[in-house]
Coordinates of C-alpha atoms in Angstrom, one line a residue:
M1 CA -0.1 0.1 0.1
A2 CA 1.3 3.5 -1.0
S3 CA 0.9 6.6 1.1
T4 CA 1.6 10.3 1.0
S5 CA 0.9 13.3 3.3
V6 CA 1.3 17.0 2.7
S7 CA 1.1 19.7 5.5
R8 CA 0.8 23.5 5.0
T9 CA 0.7 26.4 7.6
V10 CA -2.3 28.6 6.8
P11 CA -3.1 32.1 8.1
A12 CA -6.1 31.6 10.3
S13 CA -7.0 30.2 13.6
P14 CA -7.6 26.5 13.8
D15 CA -11.4 27.2 14.4
K16 CA -11.6 29.3 11.6
V17 CA -9.9 26.9 9.2
W18 CA -12.1 23.9 10.4
S19 CA -15.2 26.2 10.0
L20 CA -14.2 26.3 6.2
I21 CA -13.0 22.9 5.5
G22 CA -14.6 20.7 8.3
G23 CA -17.9 20.2 6.6
F24 CA -17.8 16.9 4.4
D25 CA -19.8 18.8 1.8
A26 CA -17.5 22.0 1.8
L27 CA -15.0 21.2 -0.8
P28 CA -16.4 23.7 -3.4
D29 CA -15.8 26.4 -0.7
W30 CA -12.0 26.2 -1.0
L31 CA -10.9 23.6 -3.5
P32 CA -11.1 24.9 -7.1
Y33 CA -10.6 21.4 -8.3
I34 CA -14.0 20.5 -6.9
P35 CA -16.6 23.2 -8.1
E36 CA -19.6 20.9 -7.4
S37 CA -20.5 18.7 -4.4
T38 CA -23.8 17.1 -3.6
A39 CA -24.5 15.5 -0.2
L40 CA -26.0 11.9 -0.3
E41 CA -27.1 9.6 2.3
G42 CA -27.6 12.2 5.0
G43 CA -24.2 13.8 4.5
R44 CA -22.3 10.5 4.8
V45 CA -21.6 10.4 1.1
R46 CA -20.5 13.1 -1.2
R47 CA -20.9 13.2 -5.0
L48 CA -18.1 15.5 -6.5
Q49 CA -17.5 16.8 -9.9
N50 CA -14.3 18.2 -11.2
P51 CA -14.1 20.8 -13.9
E52 CA -13.8 18.2 -16.7
G53 CA -17.1 16.7 -15.6
E54 CA -15.6 13.5 -14.0
I55 CA -17.6 12.2 -11.0
I56 CA -15.9 11.3 -7.7
I57 CA -17.7 9.5 -5.0
E58 CA -16.6 9.4 -1.4
R59 CA -17.9 8.0 1.9
L60 CA -17.2 9.8 5.2
L61 CA -15.6 6.9 7.5
D62 CA -14.8 9.0 10.6
F63 CA -15.5 12.6 11.8
N64 CA -14.3 14.2 14.9
E65 CA -15.3 17.8 15.4
T66 CA -13.2 18.4 18.6
E67 CA -10.1 17.2 17.2
R68 CA -10.8 18.8 13.8
H69 CA -10.3 15.9 11.5
Y70 CA -12.4 13.5 9.2
T71 CA -11.5 10.3 7.1
Y72 CA -13.1 9.3 3.8
A73 CA -12.8 6.6 1.4
I74 CA -13.2 6.9 -2.4
L75 CA -15.9 4.6 -3.8
Q76 CA -15.6 5.8 -7.3
A77 CA -13.0 8.1 -9.2
P78 CA -11.1 8.5 -12.2
F79 CA -8.0 7.7 -10.4
P80 CA -5.7 4.6 -10.9
V81 CA -6.1 3.3 -7.2
S82 CA -8.1 1.1 -5.1
G83 CA -8.5 1.0 -1.2
Y84 CA -8.1 4.8 -1.1
V85 CA -8.6 6.3 2.4
S86 CA -7.8 9.8 3.3
T87 CA -7.8 12.1 6.2
L88 CA -8.0 15.9 6.5
R89 CA -6.8 17.3 9.7
V90 CA -6.4 20.7 11.3
H91 CA -3.7 21.0 14.0
T92 CA -3.2 23.8 16.5
I93 CA 0.4 25.4 16.6
P94 CA 1.5 25.8 20.3
G95 CA 1.5 29.5 21.3
R96 CA -0.2 30.5 18.3
D97 CA -3.9 31.2 17.7
D98 CA -3.6 33.1 14.5
I99 CA -2.3 30.2 12.3
A100 CA -2.9 26.5 11.9
E101 CA -1.4 23.6 10.3
V102 CA -3.6 21.6 7.9
Q103 CA -2.5 17.9 7.1
W104 CA -3.9 16.0 4.2
S105 CA -2.8 12.5 4.0
G106 CA -3.8 9.3 2.2
R107 CA -3.1 5.6 1.5
F108 CA -4.1 3.7 -1.5
N109 CA -3.1 0.7 -3.9
P110 CA -1.8 1.5 -7.3
V111 CA -3.8 0.1 -10.3
D112 CA -2.1 -0.3 -13.4
V113 CA 0.5 2.4 -12.5
T114 CA 3.6 2.5 -10.4
E115 CA 3.7 3.3 -6.7
S116 CA 5.7 6.5 -7.4
E117 CA 3.2 7.7 -10.1
V118 CA 0.3 7.5 -7.8
V119 CA 2.2 8.9 -4.8
D120 CA 3.1 11.8 -7.1
L121 CA -0.4 12.2 -8.1
F122 CA -2.0 12.6 -4.7
T123 CA 1.0 14.5 -3.4
G124 CA 0.3 17.0 -6.1
I125 CA -3.5 17.2 -5.5
Y126 CA -2.9 17.5 -1.7
R127 CA -0.3 20.2 -2.3
D128 CA -2.6 22.1 -4.7
G129 CA -5.4 21.9 -2.4
L130 CA -3.6 23.2 0.5
D131 CA -2.1 26.1 -1.5
A132 CA -5.7 27.0 -2.7
L133 CA -6.8 26.8 1.0
H134 CA -3.9 29.2 2.0
A135 CA -4.9 31.5 -0.8
A136 CA -8.7 31.5 0.1
L137 CA -7.7 32.2 3.8
S138 CA -5.3 35.0 2.8
A139 CA -8.0 36.8 0.9

């Protein structure tokens, strides 16, 4: 199983960051790659659409409001992986209440591609996503 993780410090309190990204259906609020999200099954499943019209369906596996993280699995996507599970987490930075660290990590099995190709793919997605989050919080 392959894995990757990207962290980024962002210019907002952990509570403010979590209020933006903590909703499982909130990706369009901060992630340009996902302009459309539809909540299904009482909010436990999200149906995402990227700018190319491709559909991604994900299921919420774990949600912790107090610790500011959630974990989800991809059920359907145009990515060459199986067994994909990812966590989005907001960390406090000791002694600071004006910034937070956001970590996006995932593990997955490559399908018909090399491990390094799929690690590079998701590292890029996470990095670009956290860069977009930083930009949204800086505006």
